Amino acid sequence: MKNATLILIAVAFLAACKQSVHDSGCITRYDGPPYYTVPLRAGQLDTIHALFGANGLSTANLNFTNYISDTAKDTSGIPYLSQGIYATLNVNGLPVFNTNLNWYFRDGILQPNNYNPQFDYPGSDTTTTWTLPALRNQFFKSYEGALYKTNHRNPLLARPGIYYRDSCMYAQLGYIDQWWSNNSLAYGKKLLKVWRIVPSNPNPVVMYYHAPSAIVFVVDSTGFAWCPFPTYPGGPISID
């Protein structure tokens, strides 16, 4: 009788686990803003356009995300106005992921220590080769591989198939610096057309190297995928 009871408990447990890993199959294409944006206060956008115009800079294909200003003193004690402008980039009407541009000004004059990338134009073809269900499958394949790799010593986390299976995915087409796919490649030179896939929240706030949900990028032309942020519901996973 005791063995029969244990068998029934085991069957019930397995049934519960099976139910918990049910895949919703939900995925939606997302075309909204790709990044968290600090709301610009009244007049800040006018200031940005004035600074760009005075310094011969173009505002085309830029999404301004933040503006800061402060007074400072140089080594001689002379005060000056310091201004910083931050933006993300669009190419062919699509966002460039994981690339933030910045410009710094001193008393309205652009400073030379700006290292914004100068990407080669990737061409005007924005057609795609992936279906949404295939992108959802690719998300889990890449995410679960990253989850195992970074948590092989923690059996409580190395359980692929359960995290995000009940979540709806959001897939957004855009571009990314090829450097993100392979750090041995040149930085700031070539753009890859990719899908950015996130569960539930299409616009997560990425702080440093942690995100509130996992992110997977899929190269549209080859299917190569990687998961730079293998987080799971409940908190970030440390990369070791």
CSV table of C-alpha atoms in Angstrom, one decimal:
chain,number,residue,atom,x,y,z
A,1,MET,CA,0.0,0.0,0.0
A,2,LYS,CA,2.9,2.3,0.8
A,3,ASN,CA,4.5,1.7,-2.6
A,4,ALA,CA,1.2,2.3,-4.3
A,5,THR,CA,0.8,5.6,-2.5
A,6,LEU,CA,4.3,6.7,-3.5
A,7,ILE,CA,3.6,5.8,-7.1
A,8,LEU,CA,0.4,7.9,-7.1
A,9,ILE,CA,2.3,10.8,-5.6
A,10,ALA,CA,5.0,10.5,-8.3
A,11,VAL,CA,2.4,10.4,-11.1
A,12,ALA,CA,0.6,13.4,-9.7
A,13,PHE,CA,3.9,15.3,-9.4
A,14,LEU,CA,4.9,14.5,-13.0
A,15,ALA,CA,1.5,15.5,-14.2
A,16,ALA,CA,1.8,18.8,-12.4
A,17,CYS,CA,5.3,19.4,-13.9
A,18,LYS,CA,4.0,18.5,-17.4
A,19,GLN,CA,1.2,21.0,-17.0
A,20,SER,CA,3.6,23.7,-15.7
A,21,VAL,CA,5.8,23.5,-18.9
A,22,HIS,CA,2.9,23.9,-21.3
A,23,ASP,CA,4.0,26.2,-24.2
A,24,SER,CA,1.5,28.9,-24.9
A,25,GLY,CA,2.9,29.3,-28.5
A,26,CYS,CA,2.2,33.0,-28.3
A,27,ILE,CA,4.5,35.4,-30.3
A,28,THR,CA,3.7,38.8,-31.8
A,29,ARG,CA,5.7,41.1,-34.0
A,30,TYR,CA,6.5,44.4,-32.3
A,31,ASP,CA,7.3,47.6,-34.1
A,32,GLY,CA,7.3,50.1,-31.2
A,33,PRO,CA,10.1,52.0,-29.5
A,34,PRO,CA,13.0,49.5,-28.8
A,35,TYR,CA,14.6,51.2,-25.8
A,36,TYR,CA,13.7,52.8,-22.5
A,37,THR,CA,13.7,56.5,-23.0
A,38,VAL,CA,14.1,59.2,-20.3
A,39,PRO,CA,11.2,61.7,-21.2
A,40,LEU,CA,12.7,64.9,-22.5
A,41,ARG,CA,11.4,68.0,-20.6
A,42,ALA,CA,9.9,70.9,-22.4
A,43,GLY,CA,12.5,72.9,-24.2
A,44,GLN,CA,15.2,70.1,-24.1
A,45,LEU,CA,14.5,68.9,-27.7
A,46,ASP,CA,14.7,72.5,-28.9
A,47,THR,CA,18.1,72.8,-27.1
A,48,ILE,CA,19.3,69.6,-28.7
A,49,HIS,CA,18.3,70.8,-32.2
A,50,ALA,CA,20.0,74.1,-31.6
A,51,LEU,CA,23.3,72.5,-30.5
A,52,PHE,CA,23.3,70.1,-33.4
A,53,GLY,CA,22.6,72.9,-35.9
A,54,ALA,CA,25.3,75.2,-34.5
A,55,ASN,CA,27.8,72.4,-34.7
A,56,GLY,CA,26.9,71.1,-38.2
A,57,LEU,CA,25.4,67.9,-36.9
A,58,SER,CA,22.5,66.1,-38.5
A,59,THR,CA,19.5,64.9,-36.5
A,60,ALA,CA,18.3,62.5,-39.2
A,61,ASN,CA,17.6,58.9,-38.1
A,62,LEU,CA,18.2,59.7,-34.4
A,63,ASN,CA,15.9,59.0,-31.5
A,64,PHE,CA,17.0,61.3,-28.7
A,65,THR,CA,16.7,59.6,-25.3
A,66,ASN,CA,18.3,61.9,-22.8
A,67,TYR,CA,19.8,65.4,-22.3
A,68,ILE,CA,21.9,66.5,-19.3
A,69,SER,CA,23.5,69.8,-18.4
A,70,ASP,CA,25.7,71.0,-15.6
A,71,THR,CA,28.2,73.7,-14.7
A,72,ALA,CA,31.8,72.7,-14.1
A,73,LYS,CA,35.2,74.3,-13.7
A,74,ASP,CA,38.3,73.5,-15.7
A,75,THR,CA,41.8,73.0,-14.2
A,76,SER,CA,42.2,76.8,-14.1
A,77,GLY,CA,39.0,77.3,-12.1
A,78,ILE,CA,37.1,78.8,-15.1
A,79,PRO,CA,33.4,77.8,-15.1
A,80,TYR,CA,31.8,76.4,-18.2
A,81,LEU,CA,28.5,74.8,-19.3
A,82,SER,CA,28.8,71.0,-19.9
A,83,GLN,CA,26.0,69.4,-21.9
A,84,GLY,CA,25.5,65.8,-22.9
A,85,ILE,CA,23.1,64.4,-25.5
A,86,TYR,CA,22.2,60.7,-25.9
A,87,ALA,CA,20.3,58.9,-28.8
A,88,THR,CA,19.6,55.6,-30.5
A,89,LEU,CA,19.9,55.1,-34.2
A,90,ASN,CA,17.5,54.0,-36.9
A,91,VAL,CA,18.5,52.5,-40.3
A,92,ASN,CA,16.0,51.9,-43.0
A,93,GLY,CA,13.3,52.8,-40.5
A,94,LEU,CA,14.5,50.0,-38.2
A,95,PRO,CA,16.2,50.3,-34.8
A,96,VAL,CA,19.8,49.6,-34.2
A,97,PHE,CA,19.9,47.5,-31.0
A,98,ASN,CA,22.4,47.8,-28.2
A,99,THR,CA,24.0,50.9,-29.7
A,100,ASN,CA,23.7,54.2,-27.9
A,101,LEU,CA,25.2,57.4,-29.3
A,102,ASN,CA,26.4,60.3,-27.3
A,103,TRP,CA,27.7,63.9,-27.8
A,104,TYR,CA,29.3,66.2,-25.3
A,105,PHE,CA,29.5,70.0,-25.6
A,106,ARG,CA,31.4,72.6,-23.7
A,107,ASP,CA,29.9,76.1,-23.8
A,108,GLY,CA,27.9,75.0,-26.8
A,109,ILE,CA,31.0,73.6,-28.7
A,110,LEU,CA,31.2,69.9,-29.6
A,111,GLN,CA,34.1,68.2,-27.9
A,112,PRO,CA,36.3,65.9,-29.9
A,113,ASN,CA,36.2,62.9,-27.6
A,114,ASN,CA,33.1,61.4,-29.2
A,115,TYR,CA,33.5,57.8,-30.3
A,116,ASN,CA,30.2,57.1,-32.0
A,117,PRO,CA,30.4,54.2,-34.5
A,118,GLN,CA,30.4,54.8,-38.2
A,119,PHE,CA,28.6,51.8,-39.6
A,120,ASP,CA,28.7,50.8,-43.3
A,121,TYR,CA,25.3,51.0,-44.9
A,122,PRO,CA,23.8,47.5,-44.8
A,123,GLY,CA,21.6,48.0,-47.9
A,124,SER,CA,17.9,48.8,-48.2
A,125,ASP,CA,16.6,45.2,-48.1
A,126,THR,CA,14.3,44.8,-45.1
A,127,THR,CA,12.6,41.6,-46.1
A,128,THR,CA,12.7,38.7,-43.7
A,129,THR,CA,13.1,34.9,-43.9
A,130,TRP,CA,11.8,33.8,-40.5
A,131,THR,CA,8.3,33.0,-39.4
A,132,LEU,CA,7.1,34.1,-35.9
A,133,PRO,CA,6.7,30.5,-34.6
A,134,ALA,CA,10.2,29.6,-35.8
A,135,LEU,CA,11.6,32.6,-34.0
A,136,ARG,CA,9.8,31.5,-30.8
A,137,ASN,CA,11.5,28.1,-31.1
A,138,GLN,CA,14.8,29.7,-31.7
A,139,PHE,CA,14.4,31.8,-28.6
A,140,PHE,CA,14.1,28.8,-26.4
A,141,LYS,CA,16.9,26.9,-28.1
A,142,SER,CA,19.3,29.7,-27.6
A,143,TYR,CA,18.0,30.8,-24.1
A,144,GLU,CA,18.0,27.2,-22.7
A,145,GLY,CA,21.5,26.6,-24.0
A,146,ALA,CA,22.8,29.8,-22.3
A,147,LEU,CA,20.9,28.9,-19.1
A,148,TYR,CA,22.6,25.6,-18.9
A,149,LYS,CA,26.0,27.1,-19.7
A,150,THR,CA,25.9,29.7,-17.0
A,151,ASN,CA,24.3,27.7,-14.3
A,152,HIS,CA,25.7,24.2,-14.7
A,153,ARG,CA,26.5,24.1,-11.0
A,154,ASN,CA,23.0,25.0,-9.9
A,155,PRO,CA,20.5,22.2,-10.4
A,156,LEU,CA,17.6,24.3,-9.4
A,157,LEU,CA,18.1,26.6,-12.4
A,158,ALA,CA,19.4,24.2,-15.0
A,159,ARG,CA,15.9,23.0,-15.9
A,160,PRO,CA,15.2,24.1,-19.5
A,161,GLY,CA,11.6,24.1,-20.7
A,162,ILE,CA,9.9,25.8,-17.8
A,163,TYR,CA,11.0,29.4,-17.9
A,164,TYR,CA,8.9,31.7,-20.1
A,165,ARG,CA,7.0,28.9,-21.7
A,166,ASP,CA,3.7,30.5,-20.6
A,167,SER,CA,4.8,33.9,-21.8
A,168,CYS,CA,4.0,35.7,-25.0
A,169,MET,CA,7.1,36.6,-27.1
A,170,TYR,CA,7.7,39.9,-28.8
A,171,ALA,CA,9.9,39.8,-31.9
A,172,GLN,CA,11.2,43.1,-33.4
A,173,LEU,CA,13.3,43.4,-36.6
A,174,GLY,CA,16.2,45.7,-36.6
A,175,TYR,CA,20.0,45.8,-36.8
A,176,ILE,CA,22.9,45.1,-34.4
A,177,ASP,CA,26.6,45.7,-34.5
A,178,GLN,CA,28.2,42.4,-35.6
A,179,TRP,CA,30.6,42.8,-32.7
A,180,TRP,CA,27.8,41.6,-30.4
A,181,SER,CA,27.6,38.3,-32.2
A,182,ASN,CA,31.4,37.8,-32.1
A,183,ASN,CA,33.6,39.9,-29.9
A,184,SER,CA,36.6,39.2,-32.1
A,185,LEU,CA,35.1,41.2,-35.0
A,186,ALA,CA,35.6,44.9,-35.5
A,187,TYR,CA,33.4,47.1,-33.3
A,188,GLY,CA,31.3,49.8,-34.9
A,189,LYS,CA,31.8,48.8,-38.5
A,190,LYS,CA,29.2,46.4,-39.8
A,191,LEU,CA,25.5,45.9,-39.1
A,192,LEU,CA,23.6,42.6,-39.1
A,193,LYS,CA,19.9,42.4,-39.7
A,194,VAL,CA,18.5,40.6,-36.7
A,195,TRP,CA,15.4,39.8,-34.7
A,196,ARG,CA,15.3,40.8,-31.1
A,197,ILE,CA,13.0,38.5,-29.1
A,198,VAL,CA,11.9,39.1,-25.5
A,199,PRO,CA,9.2,37.5,-23.4
A,200,SER,CA,6.2,39.5,-22.2
A,201,ASN,CA,7.9,43.0,-22.1
A,202,PRO,CA,9.0,44.3,-25.5
A,203,ASN,CA,10.7,47.3,-24.0
A,204,PRO,CA,12.8,46.1,-21.1
A,205,VAL,CA,15.2,48.5,-19.3
A,206,VAL,CA,18.7,47.1,-19.8
A,207,MET,CA,20.9,48.3,-17.0
A,208,TYR,CA,24.6,47.4,-17.5
A,209,TYR,CA,24.6,43.7,-18.2
A,210,HIS,CA,21.4,42.7,-16.5
A,211,ALA,CA,17.8,42.8,-17.8
A,212,PRO,CA,14.5,42.0,-16.2
A,213,SER,CA,13.8,39.3,-18.8
A,214,ALA,CA,15.8,37.2,-21.2
A,215,ILE,CA,16.8,38.6,-24.6
A,216,VAL,CA,17.7,36.6,-27.7
A,217,PHE,CA,19.0,37.9,-31.0
A,218,VAL,CA,18.6,35.9,-34.2
A,219,VAL,CA,20.5,36.8,-37.4
A,220,ASP,CA,17.8,36.9,-40.1
A,221,SER,CA,20.0,35.6,-42.9
A,222,THR,CA,21.7,32.7,-41.2
A,223,GLY,CA,19.6,31.9,-38.1
A,224,PHE,CA,22.7,32.2,-35.8
A,225,ALA,CA,21.3,33.1,-32.4
A,226,TRP,CA,22.7,34.2,-29.0
A,227,CYS,CA,21.3,35.1,-25.6
A,228,PRO,CA,23.4,37.8,-24.0
A,229,PHE,CA,21.1,38.1,-21.0
A,230,PRO,CA,20.0,34.6,-19.8
A,231,THR,CA,17.9,35.9,-17.0
A,232,TYR,CA,14.9,33.9,-15.6
A,233,PRO,CA,11.7,35.0,-13.8
A,234,GLY,CA,12.7,36.1,-10.4
A,235,GLY,CA,16.0,37.7,-10.9
A,236,PRO,CA,19.2,38.0,-13.0
A,237,ILE,CA,21.6,35.1,-13.4
A,238,SER,CA,25.2,36.0,-12.8
A,239,ILE,CA,27.6,35.3,-15.7
A,240,ASP,CA,30.6,33.4,-14.6
